[in-house]
Amino acid sequence: MTRTPAVPHRPAPSHARLRPGDVARVGAAGLRARPLRVFLSAVGIAIGIAAMLAVVGISSSSRADLDRTLDRLGTDLLTVSPGSTMYGTDARLPKESARMIGRIAPVRSVSEVGRIEAHAYRNDHVPSGRTGSIEVLATRADLLRTLGGRVGAGRWLNAATARYPAVVLGSKAARRLDVRTPGVRIWLGGEWFGVAGILDPVPLARELDTAALVGWPAARHHLGFDGHPTFVYVRSAEPAVEAVRSVLAATANPEAPGEVRVSRPSDALAAQRATDETLGALLLGLGAVALLVGGIGVANTMVISVLERRPEIGLRRALGASRGQIRLQFLAESLLLSALGGLGGVLLGIAVTAGYAATQGWPAVVPLWAVAGGLAATLLIGGAAGLYPAIQASRLSPTEALSAP
């Protein structure tokens, strides 16, 4: 009896499954077939991600630098200055203001500077009108200790040099006078003053950056200083800052407390940070628009890909590929394309953040949530952009696709 040979069982095409590695290879093959178009679409995604990441990174780096500065300088500094009288004229602080403020129990240190009616010039040949907006201030020897300032070059005034024609220049004042090293002389108030030092920028007392500082005794003897302070700088115990602030005006000028201004320099830095955050939110929105435009570019690429590859789709359908597999193939291409753009955008955004932070002297900070969020947004947009073309490709029947011109 002849036995019919058994025919091996073949699974129906609908039962076939593509492994993740197969899906990735099929999707990558589709991208390699059109490298220039893929590159341009990926660039669109990369620009959007890089813009968003750079905005977040630069803003975070700026905040980190500000926090580092405040940690170093402290938030317990208060500044007292004269306001206006009831007649609209400039008020003056009493000569004893700093000494009276120093009697407040939580106050740890007090120092003062006073404006002098004099000008500083590089030499005695400079016309009198070219002052460079440099103020001349009388100062106490303990000023830097109170402000947490630092001398960038040379030395600060001491008990000896504060009595003689010596001057310390703020960072901007030195540049305007073209003084790069101590030891030279400048023409100040009709006399020659030797430059003892040059200050680093003082973030909590910007008025010192454009000032020429002379000792209190020398200002009285050589420049006719009247002894009235213009700014009184007060350091208090951190928990008592607000309490001290509330009594400073009445303590500095008991006869006219309404003519006294009291400020907290760290508040100005915090306000600056809030302004930076507002600008950052605006730029973040522009980055989102760029990312959306990149997503539209991905969608356009995938739609054209479906139209160009109808014969390929028909052949695969004729060989047994299911609608789901066709749909998965084009969706994988879209996700891979977006992932390439997203990865490039992340690297570009980190590079821009690091470069800008380096030029500003900030610590480079790129939040992990921003990187993860950028990549997630990329894949989400890529999936959304490729979904419609993938569905359209899967709906093509083998005969319709193969008959396409």
mmCIF file of C-alpha atoms in Angstrom:
data_model
loop_
_atom_site.group_PDB
_atom_site.id
_atom_site.type_symbol
_atom_site.label_atom_id
_atom_site.label_comp_id
_atom_site.label_asym_id
_atom_site.label_seq_id
_atom_site.Cartn_x
_atom_site.Cartn_y
_atom_site.Cartn_z
ATOM 1 C CA MET A 1 0.000 0.000 0.000
ATOM 2 C CA THR A 2 1.482 3.289 -1.113
ATOM 3 C CA ARG A 3 1.562 5.992 1.548
ATOM 4 C CA THR A 4 1.235 9.598 0.585
ATOM 5 C CA PRO A 5 4.204 11.579 1.905
ATOM 6 C CA ALA A 6 3.287 14.054 4.617
ATOM 7 C CA VAL A 7 3.352 17.672 3.545
ATOM 8 C CA PRO A 8 5.114 19.839 6.139
ATOM 9 C CA HIS A 9 2.767 22.215 7.901
ATOM 10 C CA ARG A 10 3.331 25.879 7.055
ATOM 11 C CA PRO A 11 1.892 28.527 9.296
ATOM 12 C CA ALA A 12 -0.565 30.857 7.741
ATOM 13 C CA PRO A 13 0.893 34.232 6.860
ATOM 14 C CA SER A 14 -1.301 35.906 9.426
ATOM 15 C CA HIS A 15 0.396 33.867 12.155
ATOM 16 C CA ALA A 16 3.914 35.113 11.299
ATOM 17 C CA ARG A 17 5.514 37.400 13.818
ATOM 18 C CA LEU A 18 8.386 39.853 13.400
ATOM 19 C CA ARG A 19 10.866 39.920 16.199
ATOM 20 C CA PRO A 20 12.000 43.337 17.492
ATOM 21 C CA GLY A 21 15.377 42.908 15.792
ATOM 22 C CA ASP A 22 13.676 42.168 12.476
ATOM 23 C CA VAL A 23 11.479 45.256 12.823
ATOM 24 C CA ALA A 24 14.550 47.408 13.495
ATOM 25 C CA ARG A 25 16.416 45.987 10.488
ATOM 26 C CA VAL A 26 13.477 46.477 8.147
ATOM 27 C CA GLY A 27 12.974 50.046 9.374
ATOM 28 C CA ALA A 28 16.686 50.859 9.062
ATOM 29 C CA ALA A 29 16.760 49.463 5.513
ATOM 30 C CA GLY A 30 14.005 51.874 4.525
ATOM 31 C CA LEU A 31 15.998 54.808 5.931
ATOM 32 C CA ARG A 32 19.231 53.805 4.212
ATOM 33 C CA ALA A 33 17.487 53.861 0.847
ATOM 34 C CA ARG A 34 16.958 57.667 1.049
ATOM 35 C CA PRO A 35 19.892 59.085 3.071
ATOM 36 C CA LEU A 36 19.632 62.752 2.030
ATOM 37 C CA ARG A 37 15.902 63.002 2.730
ATOM 38 C CA VAL A 38 16.350 61.179 6.042
ATOM 39 C CA PHE A 39 19.207 63.509 7.013
ATOM 40 C CA LEU A 40 17.204 66.677 6.315
ATOM 41 C CA SER A 41 14.191 65.394 8.253
ATOM 42 C CA ALA A 42 16.415 64.372 11.181
ATOM 43 C CA VAL A 43 18.006 67.832 11.188
ATOM 44 C CA GLY A 44 14.581 69.411 11.620
ATOM 45 C CA ILE A 45 13.929 67.269 14.697
ATOM 46 C CA ALA A 46 17.471 67.879 16.008
ATOM 47 C CA ILE A 47 17.128 71.661 15.804
ATOM 48 C CA GLY A 48 13.924 71.615 17.841
ATOM 49 C CA ILE A 49 15.341 69.314 20.530
ATOM 50 C CA ALA A 50 18.652 71.214 20.676
ATOM 51 C CA ALA A 51 16.843 74.545 21.053
ATOM 52 C CA MET A 52 14.663 73.271 23.883
ATOM 53 C CA LEU A 53 17.528 71.529 25.673
ATOM 54 C CA ALA A 54 19.860 74.524 25.299
ATOM 55 C CA VAL A 55 17.241 76.884 26.767
ATOM 56 C CA VAL A 56 16.689 74.626 29.764
ATOM 57 C CA GLY A 57 20.423 73.948 30.164
ATOM 58 C CA ILE A 58 21.519 77.583 29.949
ATOM 59 C CA SER A 59 18.767 78.652 32.350
ATOM 60 C CA SER A 60 19.747 75.893 34.806
ATOM 61 C CA SER A 61 23.426 76.826 34.508
ATOM 62 C CA SER A 62 22.594 80.476 35.185
ATOM 63 C CA ARG A 63 20.586 79.533 38.274
ATOM 64 C CA ALA A 64 23.386 77.267 39.487
ATOM 65 C CA ASP A 65 25.881 80.128 39.127
ATOM 66 C CA LEU A 66 23.539 82.492 40.961
ATOM 67 C CA ASP A 67 23.016 79.987 43.770
ATOM 68 C CA ARG A 68 26.774 79.511 44.013
ATOM 69 C CA THR A 69 27.265 83.278 44.158
ATOM 70 C CA LEU A 70 24.623 83.716 46.850
ATOM 71 C CA ASP A 71 26.107 80.856 48.857
ATOM 72 C CA ARG A 72 29.457 82.616 48.729
ATOM 73 C CA LEU A 73 28.224 86.153 49.322
ATOM 74 C CA GLY A 74 25.212 85.374 51.488
ATOM 75 C CA THR A 75 21.702 86.794 51.511
ATOM 76 C CA ASP A 76 22.126 88.640 54.808
ATOM 77 C CA LEU A 77 23.478 91.877 53.307
ATOM 78 C CA LEU A 78 21.353 95.042 53.563
ATOM 79 C CA THR A 79 22.182 98.393 51.960
ATOM 80 C CA VAL A 80 21.175 101.766 53.394
ATOM 81 C CA SER A 81 21.241 104.839 51.140
ATOM 82 C CA PRO A 82 19.718 108.336 51.209
ATOM 83 C CA GLY A 83 16.364 108.873 49.524
ATOM 84 C CA SER A 84 14.587 112.147 48.768
ATOM 85 C CA THR A 85 13.257 114.850 51.053
ATOM 86 C CA MET A 86 9.623 115.922 51.088
ATOM 87 C CA TYR A 87 10.616 118.777 48.767
ATOM 88 C CA GLY A 88 12.048 116.415 46.165
ATOM 89 C CA THR A 89 15.708 117.196 46.853
ATOM 90 C CA ASP A 90 18.354 114.606 47.616
ATOM 91 C CA ALA A 91 18.568 113.659 51.280
ATOM 92 C CA ARG A 92 21.767 112.927 53.225
ATOM 93 C CA LEU A 93 22.585 110.307 55.799
ATOM 94 C CA PRO A 94 24.018 111.548 59.106
ATOM 95 C CA LYS A 95 27.743 111.070 59.635
ATOM 96 C CA GLU A 96 26.991 108.759 62.585
ATOM 97 C CA SER A 97 24.703 106.418 60.613
ATOM 98 C CA ALA A 98 27.119 103.488 60.452
ATOM 99 C CA ARG A 99 28.034 103.768 64.129
ATOM 100 C CA MET A 100 24.376 103.842 65.185
ATOM 101 C CA ILE A 101 23.503 100.870 62.981
ATOM 102 C CA GLY A 102 26.380 98.914 64.492
ATOM 103 C CA ARG A 103 24.617 99.034 67.870
ATOM 104 C CA ILE A 104 21.732 96.853 66.643
ATOM 105 C CA ALA A 105 22.210 93.507 68.373
ATOM 106 C CA PRO A 106 21.897 91.097 65.389
ATOM 107 C CA VAL A 107 24.189 93.226 63.184
ATOM 108 C CA ARG A 108 27.510 91.440 62.629
ATOM 109 C CA SER A 109 29.415 94.034 60.593
ATOM 110 C CA VAL A 110 28.913 97.491 59.100
ATOM 111 C CA SER A 111 30.891 99.448 56.545
ATOM 112 C CA GLU A 112 30.268 102.572 54.486
ATOM 113 C CA VAL A 113 31.313 104.559 51.437
ATOM 114 C CA GLY A 114 30.737 108.228 50.683
ATOM 115 C CA ARG A 115 30.533 110.012 47.352
ATOM 116 C CA ILE A 116 33.190 112.679 46.713
ATOM 117 C CA GLU A 117 32.827 115.597 44.302
ATOM 118 C CA ALA A 118 35.911 114.671 42.311
ATOM 119 C CA HIS A 119 36.777 112.873 39.070
ATOM 120 C CA ALA A 120 39.389 110.323 38.083
ATOM 121 C CA TYR A 121 41.405 110.484 34.842
ATOM 122 C CA ARG A 122 44.171 108.376 33.344
ATOM 123 C CA ASN A 123 46.493 111.412 33.408
ATOM 124 C CA ASP A 124 46.380 115.185 33.746
ATOM 125 C CA HIS A 125 46.093 115.692 29.957
ATOM 126 C CA VAL A 126 42.614 114.165 29.637
ATOM 127 C CA PRO A 127 39.885 116.828 29.090
ATOM 128 C CA SER A 128 37.805 117.415 32.216
ATOM 129 C CA GLY A 129 34.556 116.383 30.526
ATOM 130 C CA ARG A 130 35.721 112.827 29.821
ATOM 131 C CA THR A 131 35.073 111.363 33.238
ATOM 132 C CA GLY A 132 34.131 107.869 32.018
ATOM 133 C CA SER A 133 31.218 107.906 34.503
ATOM 134 C CA ILE A 134 33.630 106.897 37.260
ATOM 135 C CA GLU A 135 32.589 107.844 40.772
ATOM 136 C CA VAL A 136 35.108 108.651 43.478
ATOM 137 C CA LEU A 137 34.119 107.129 46.826
ATOM 138 C CA ALA A 138 35.623 107.394 50.290
ATOM 139 C CA THR A 139 35.724 103.989 51.924
ATOM 140 C CA ARG A 140 36.449 102.214 55.171
ATOM 141 C CA ALA A 141 39.133 99.562 55.456
ATOM 142 C CA ASP A 142 36.594 96.877 56.465
ATOM 143 C CA LEU A 143 34.481 97.289 53.307
ATOM 144 C CA LEU A 144 35.576 94.101 51.549
ATOM 145 C CA ARG A 145 35.098 92.006 54.676
ATOM 146 C CA THR A 146 31.502 93.213 54.942
ATOM 147 C CA LEU A 147 30.717 92.759 51.238
ATOM 148 C CA GLY A 148 32.632 89.543 50.696
ATOM 149 C CA GLY A 149 34.516 91.229 47.857
ATOM 150 C CA ARG A 150 37.926 90.237 46.532
ATOM 151 C CA VAL A 151 40.945 92.062 45.134
ATOM 152 C CA GLY A 152 41.832 90.768 41.681
ATOM 153 C CA ALA A 153 45.251 92.428 41.499
ATOM 154 C CA GLY A 154 47.344 94.315 44.028
ATOM 155 C CA ARG A 155 46.168 94.978 47.568
ATOM 156 C CA TRP A 156 43.262 96.525 49.422
ATOM 157 C CA LEU A 157 43.628 99.685 51.475
ATOM 158 C CA ASN A 158 45.049 99.240 54.973
ATOM 159 C CA ALA A 159 45.510 101.532 57.963
ATOM 160 C CA ALA A 160 48.579 103.094 56.343
ATOM 161 C CA THR A 161 47.554 103.488 52.699
ATOM 162 C CA ALA A 162 44.089 104.768 53.696
ATOM 163 C CA ARG A 163 45.779 107.964 54.926
ATOM 164 C CA TYR A 164 47.798 108.647 51.770
ATOM 165 C CA PRO A 165 46.972 109.287 48.078
ATOM 166 C CA ALA A 166 46.284 105.664 47.227
ATOM 167 C CA VAL A 167 43.302 104.341 45.304
ATOM 168 C CA VAL A 168 41.706 100.969 44.579
ATOM 169 C CA LEU A 169 39.768 100.746 41.298
ATOM 170 C CA GLY A 170 36.600 98.799 40.588
ATOM 171 C CA SER A 171 36.775 96.252 37.768
ATOM 172 C CA LYS A 172 34.975 98.432 35.196
ATOM 173 C CA ALA A 173 36.673 101.622 36.344
ATOM 174 C CA ALA A 174 40.071 100.027 35.733
ATOM 175 C CA ARG A 175 39.087 99.094 32.183
ATOM 176 C CA ARG A 176 37.761 102.574 31.459
ATOM 177 C CA LEU A 177 41.002 104.119 32.717
ATOM 178 C CA ASP A 178 43.053 101.496 30.856
ATOM 179 C CA VAL A 179 44.762 100.461 34.078
ATOM 180 C CA ARG A 180 45.690 96.789 33.951
ATOM 181 C CA THR A 181 48.164 96.442 36.791
ATOM 182 C CA PRO A 182 48.632 98.235 40.123
ATOM 183 C CA GLY A 183 51.586 100.533 40.684
ATOM 184 C CA VAL A 184 50.667 103.197 38.137
ATOM 185 C CA ARG A 185 49.355 106.654 38.956
ATOM 186 C CA ILE A 186 46.095 108.313 37.944
ATOM 187 C CA TRP A 187 44.996 111.940 38.110
ATOM 188 C CA LEU A 188 42.267 112.130 40.779
ATOM 189 C CA GLY A 189 40.748 115.308 42.180
ATOM 190 C CA GLY A 190 43.628 117.419 40.940
ATOM 191 C CA GLU A 191 46.312 115.182 42.524
ATOM 192 C CA TRP A 192 48.266 112.083 41.592
ATOM 193 C CA PHE A 193 47.047 108.930 43.307
ATOM 194 C CA GLY A 194 48.877 105.608 43.159
ATOM 195 C CA VAL A 195 46.780 102.565 42.219
ATOM 196 C CA ALA A 196 47.116 100.069 45.058
ATOM 197 C CA GLY A 197 44.768 97.398 43.685
ATOM 198 C CA ILE A 198 41.997 96.428 41.285
ATOM 199 C CA LEU A 199 38.832 94.733 42.525
ATOM 200 C CA ASP A 200 37.060 91.739 41.055
ATOM 201 C CA PRO A 201 33.380 92.422 40.229
ATOM 202 C CA VAL A 202 31.241 92.792 43.363
ATOM 203 C CA PRO A 203 27.807 91.253 42.539
ATOM 204 C CA LEU A 204 26.044 92.615 45.631
ATOM 205 C CA ALA A 205 27.412 96.158 45.260
ATOM 206 C CA ARG A 206 27.557 96.954 41.548
ATOM 207 C CA GLU A 207 28.190 100.623 42.301
ATOM 208 C CA LEU A 208 31.741 99.706 43.324
ATOM 209 C CA ASP A 209 32.568 98.249 39.899
ATOM 210 C CA THR A 210 32.606 101.736 38.356
ATOM 211 C CA ALA A 211 34.204 103.521 41.308
ATOM 212 C CA ALA A 212 37.620 104.729 42.411
ATOM 213 C CA LEU A 213 37.933 104.023 46.145
ATOM 214 C CA VAL A 214 40.150 106.060 48.447
ATOM 215 C CA GLY A 215 40.621 105.778 52.187
ATOM 216 C CA TRP A 216 38.293 107.740 54.484
ATOM 217 C CA PRO A 217 41.100 109.805 56.092
ATOM 218 C CA ALA A 218 42.770 110.506 52.717
ATOM 219 C CA ALA A 219 39.434 111.622 51.269
ATOM 220 C CA ARG A 220 39.021 114.165 54.072
ATOM 221 C CA HIS A 221 42.566 115.475 53.835
ATOM 222 C CA HIS A 222 43.192 115.496 50.065
ATOM 223 C CA LEU A 223 39.707 115.745 48.494
ATOM 224 C CA GLY A 224 37.624 117.736 50.951
ATOM 225 C CA PHE A 225 35.210 114.910 51.779
ATOM 226 C CA ASP A 226 32.434 116.032 54.167
ATOM 227 C CA GLY A 227 32.064 112.676 55.982
ATOM 228 C CA HIS A 228 28.432 111.896 55.020
ATOM 229 C CA PRO A 229 28.036 108.287 53.824
ATOM 230 C CA THR A 230 26.284 107.475 50.544
ATOM 231 C CA PHE A 231 25.925 103.728 51.102
ATOM 232 C CA VAL A 232 26.017 101.851 54.393
ATOM 233 C CA TYR A 233 26.428 98.082 54.053
ATOM 234 C CA VAL A 234 25.053 95.958 56.868
ATOM 235 C CA ARG A 235 25.552 92.258 57.595
ATOM 236 C CA SER A 236 23.142 90.749 60.100
ATOM 237 C CA ALA A 237 22.434 87.313 61.494
ATOM 238 C CA GLU A 238 20.510 85.369 58.827
ATOM 239 C CA PRO A 239 17.354 84.677 60.926
ATOM 240 C CA ALA A 240 17.082 88.354 61.894
ATOM 241 C CA VAL A 241 17.517 89.951 58.452
ATOM 242 C CA GLU A 242 13.902 91.095 58.130
ATOM 243 C CA ALA A 243 13.791 92.326 61.722
ATOM 244 C CA VAL A 244 16.944 94.369 61.195
ATOM 245 C CA ARG A 245 15.632 95.647 57.898
ATOM 246 C CA SER A 246 12.502 96.983 59.566
ATOM 247 C CA VAL A 247 14.476 99.229 61.976
ATOM 248 C CA LEU A 248 17.357 100.322 59.763
ATOM 249 C CA ALA A 249 15.738 103.492 58.413
ATOM 250 C CA ALA A 250 14.850 104.810 61.856
ATOM 251 C CA THR A 251 18.268 103.867 63.205
ATOM 252 C CA ALA A 252 20.275 105.377 60.353
ATOM 253 C CA ASN A 253 18.403 108.694 60.428
ATOM 254 C CA PRO A 254 16.182 109.013 63.521
ATOM 255 C CA GLU A 255 15.085 112.541 62.582
ATOM 256 C CA ALA A 256 13.861 111.623 59.080
ATOM 257 C CA PRO A 257 13.476 107.861 58.608
ATOM 258 C CA GLY A 258 11.283 108.479 55.566
ATOM 259 C CA GLU A 259 14.315 109.889 53.743
ATOM 260 C CA VAL A 260 16.207 106.586 53.938
ATOM 261 C CA ARG A 261 16.167 103.719 51.439
ATOM 262 C CA VAL A 262 16.840 100.180 52.609
ATOM 263 C CA SER A 263 17.409 97.427 50.053
ATOM 264 C CA ARG A 264 18.498 93.812 49.994
ATOM 265 C CA PRO A 265 20.880 93.269 47.044
ATOM 266 C CA SER A 266 20.161 89.535 46.870
ATOM 267 C CA ASP A 267 16.524 90.401 46.075
ATOM 268 C CA ALA A 268 17.714 92.117 42.897
ATOM 269 C CA LEU A 269 19.590 88.965 41.888
ATOM 270 C CA ALA A 270 16.492 86.884 42.554
ATOM 271 C CA ALA A 271 14.436 89.281 40.416
ATOM 272 C CA GLN A 272 17.018 88.942 37.669
ATOM 273 C CA ARG A 273 16.653 85.164 37.855
ATOM 274 C CA ALA A 274 12.867 85.496 37.557
ATOM 275 C CA THR A 275 13.339 87.631 34.444
ATOM 276 C CA ASP A 276 15.700 85.037 32.990
ATOM 277 C CA GLU A 277 13.124 82.307 33.667
ATOM 278 C CA THR A 278 10.424 84.313 31.854
ATOM 279 C CA LEU A 279 12.689 84.761 28.843
ATOM 280 C CA GLY A 280 13.569 81.076 29.047
ATOM 281 C CA ALA A 281 9.884 80.132 28.884
ATOM 282 C CA LEU A 282 9.506 82.217 25.724
ATOM 283 C CA LEU A 283 12.522 80.589 24.082
ATOM 284 C CA LEU A 284 11.263 77.177 25.171
ATOM 285 C CA GLY A 285 8.039 77.877 23.283
ATOM 286 C CA LEU A 286 10.026 78.759 20.171
ATOM 287 C CA GLY A 287 11.927 75.495 20.537
ATOM 288 C CA ALA A 288 8.625 73.616 20.734
ATOM 289 C CA VAL A 289 7.522 75.262 17.488
ATOM 290 C CA ALA A 290 10.787 74.178 15.856
ATOM 291 C CA LEU A 291 10.196 70.635 17.116
ATOM 292 C CA LEU A 292 6.682 70.665 15.672
ATOM 293 C CA VAL A 293 8.041 71.789 12.311
ATOM 294 C CA GLY A 294 10.524 68.919 12.486
ATOM 295 C CA GLY A 295 7.657 66.512 13.147
ATOM 296 C CA ILE A 296 5.867 67.796 10.075
ATOM 297 C CA GLY A 297 9.039 67.111 8.089
ATOM 298 C CA VAL A 298 9.053 63.514 9.346
ATOM 299 C CA ALA A 299 5.401 63.086 8.368
ATOM 300 C CA ASN A 300 6.107 64.484 4.912
ATOM 301 C CA THR A 301 9.040 62.103 4.455
ATOM 302 C CA MET A 302 6.974 59.097 5.478
ATOM 303 C CA VAL A 303 4.014 60.011 3.230
ATOM 304 C CA ILE A 304 6.301 60.369 0.217
ATOM 305 C CA SER A 305 7.995 57.112 1.175
ATOM 306 C CA VAL A 306 4.657 55.281 1.094
ATOM 307 C CA LEU A 307 3.833 56.705 -2.348
ATOM 308 C CA GLU A 308 7.248 55.818 -3.769
ATOM 309 C CA ARG A 309 7.338 52.312 -2.329
ATOM 310 C CA ARG A 310 3.906 51.003 -3.330
ATOM 311 C CA PRO A 311 5.411 48.226 -5.484
ATOM 312 C CA GLU A 312 7.565 47.146 -2.529
ATOM 313 C CA ILE A 313 4.504 47.122 -0.263
ATOM 314 C CA GLY A 314 2.571 45.071 -2.821
ATOM 315 C CA LEU A 315 5.395 42.558 -3.149
ATOM 316 C CA ARG A 316 5.660 42.106 0.592
ATOM 317 C CA ARG A 317 1.895 41.685 0.891
ATOM 318 C CA ALA A 318 1.974 39.083 -1.927
ATOM 319 C CA LEU A 319 4.725 37.182 -0.091
ATOM 320 C CA GLY A 320 2.594 36.931 3.009
ATOM 321 C CA ALA A 321 3.238 40.073 5.056
ATOM 322 C CA SER A 322 0.203 41.076 7.065
ATOM 323 C CA ARG A 323 -1.301 44.544 7.307
ATOM 324 C CA GLY A 324 0.016 44.809 10.833
ATOM 325 C CA GLN A 325 3.556 44.017 9.708
ATOM 326 C CA ILE A 326 3.424 46.660 6.978
ATOM 327 C CA ARG A 327 2.046 49.141 9.483
ATOM 328 C CA LEU A 328 4.777 48.210 11.976
ATOM 329 C CA GLN A 329 7.498 48.582 9.329
ATOM 330 C CA PHE A 330 6.618 52.178 8.461
ATOM 331 C CA LEU A 331 5.972 53.104 12.072
ATOM 332 C CA ALA A 332 9.427 51.725 12.950
ATOM 333 C CA GLU A 333 10.989 53.828 10.190
ATOM 334 C CA SER A 334 9.329 56.943 11.555
ATOM 335 C CA LEU A 335 10.437 56.208 15.122
ATOM 336 C CA LEU A 336 14.017 55.459 14.043
ATOM 337 C CA LEU A 337 14.122 58.672 12.014
ATOM 338 C CA SER A 338 12.861 60.685 14.986
ATOM 339 C CA ALA A 339 15.244 58.913 17.371
ATOM 340 C CA LEU A 340 18.207 59.822 15.146
ATOM 341 C CA GLY A 341 17.126 63.456 15.134
ATOM 342 C CA GLY A 342 16.442 63.412 18.870
ATOM 343 C CA LEU A 343 19.831 61.927 19.726
ATOM 344 C CA GLY A 344 21.591 64.461 17.516
ATOM 345 C CA GLY A 345 19.548 67.258 19.091
ATOM 346 C CA VAL A 346 20.436 66.125 22.610
ATOM 347 C CA LEU A 347 24.153 66.072 21.797
ATOM 348 C CA LEU A 348 23.930 69.468 20.095
ATOM 349 C CA GLY A 349 21.939 70.965 22.999
ATOM 350 C CA ILE A 350 24.464 69.701 25.551
ATOM 351 C CA ALA A 351 27.333 71.080 23.475
ATOM 352 C CA VAL A 352 25.673 74.506 23.168
ATOM 353 C CA THR A 353 24.941 74.613 26.905
ATOM 354 C CA ALA A 354 28.482 73.592 27.843
ATOM 355 C CA GLY A 355 30.015 76.085 25.413
ATOM 356 C CA TYR A 356 27.903 79.028 26.552
ATOM 357 C CA ALA A 357 28.390 78.178 30.237
ATOM 358 C CA ALA A 358 32.159 78.032 29.694
ATOM 359 C CA THR A 359 32.210 81.505 28.123
ATOM 360 C CA GLN A 360 30.258 82.897 31.095
ATOM 361 C CA GLY A 361 32.238 81.055 33.757
ATOM 362 C CA TRP A 362 29.150 79.137 34.907
ATOM 363 C CA PRO A 363 28.899 75.499 35.911
ATOM 364 C CA ALA A 364 27.388 73.552 33.000
ATOM 365 C CA VAL A 365 24.101 72.000 34.150
ATOM 366 C CA VAL A 366 21.838 69.960 31.862
ATOM 367 C CA PRO A 367 18.951 68.459 33.878
ATOM 368 C CA LEU A 368 18.393 64.748 33.315
ATOM 369 C CA TRP A 369 14.650 65.333 33.123
ATOM 370 C CA ALA A 370 15.195 67.688 30.183
ATOM 371 C CA VAL A 371 17.218 65.059 28.285
ATOM 372 C CA ALA A 372 14.669 62.324 29.011
ATOM 373 C CA GLY A 373 11.766 64.651 28.215
ATOM 374 C CA GLY A 374 13.346 65.721 24.930
ATOM 375 C CA LEU A 375 13.848 62.151 23.770
ATOM 376 C CA ALA A 376 10.327 61.199 24.876
ATOM 377 C CA ALA A 377 8.873 64.174 22.981
ATOM 378 C CA THR A 378 10.871 63.156 19.921
ATOM 379 C CA LEU A 379 9.521 59.612 19.934
ATOM 380 C CA LEU A 380 5.991 60.849 20.592
ATOM 381 C CA ILE A 381 6.117 63.257 17.658
ATOM 382 C CA GLY A 382 7.774 60.629 15.484
ATOM 383 C CA GLY A 383 5.091 58.096 16.319
ATOM 384 C CA ALA A 384 2.318 60.587 15.647
ATOM 385 C CA ALA A 385 3.946 61.703 12.380
ATOM 386 C CA GLY A 386 4.389 58.165 11.124
ATOM 387 C CA LEU A 387 1.049 56.761 12.223
ATOM 388 C CA TYR A 388 -1.045 58.037 9.297
ATOM 389 C CA PRO A 389 1.447 56.974 6.563
ATOM 390 C CA ALA A 390 1.792 53.568 8.240
ATOM 391 C CA ILE A 391 -1.983 53.053 8.255
ATOM 392 C CA GLN A 392 -2.213 54.141 4.616
ATOM 393 C CA ALA A 393 0.523 51.694 3.624
ATOM 394 C CA SER A 394 -1.163 48.818 5.440
ATOM 395 C CA ARG A 395 -4.458 49.431 3.642
ATOM 396 C CA LEU A 396 -2.956 48.895 0.198
ATOM 397 C CA SER A 397 -3.973 45.548 -1.275
ATOM 398 C CA PRO A 398 -1.293 43.492 -3.121
ATOM 399 C CA THR A 399 -2.951 43.933 -6.543
ATOM 400 C CA GLU A 400 -3.450 47.664 -6.065
ATOM 401 C CA ALA A 401 0.105 48.192 -4.899
ATOM 402 C CA LEU A 402 1.712 46.045 -7.633
ATOM 403 C CA SER A 403 -0.301 47.731 -10.359
ATOM 404 C CA ALA A 404 0.889 51.188 -9.301
ATOM 405 C CA PRO A 405 3.078 52.899 -11.953
#
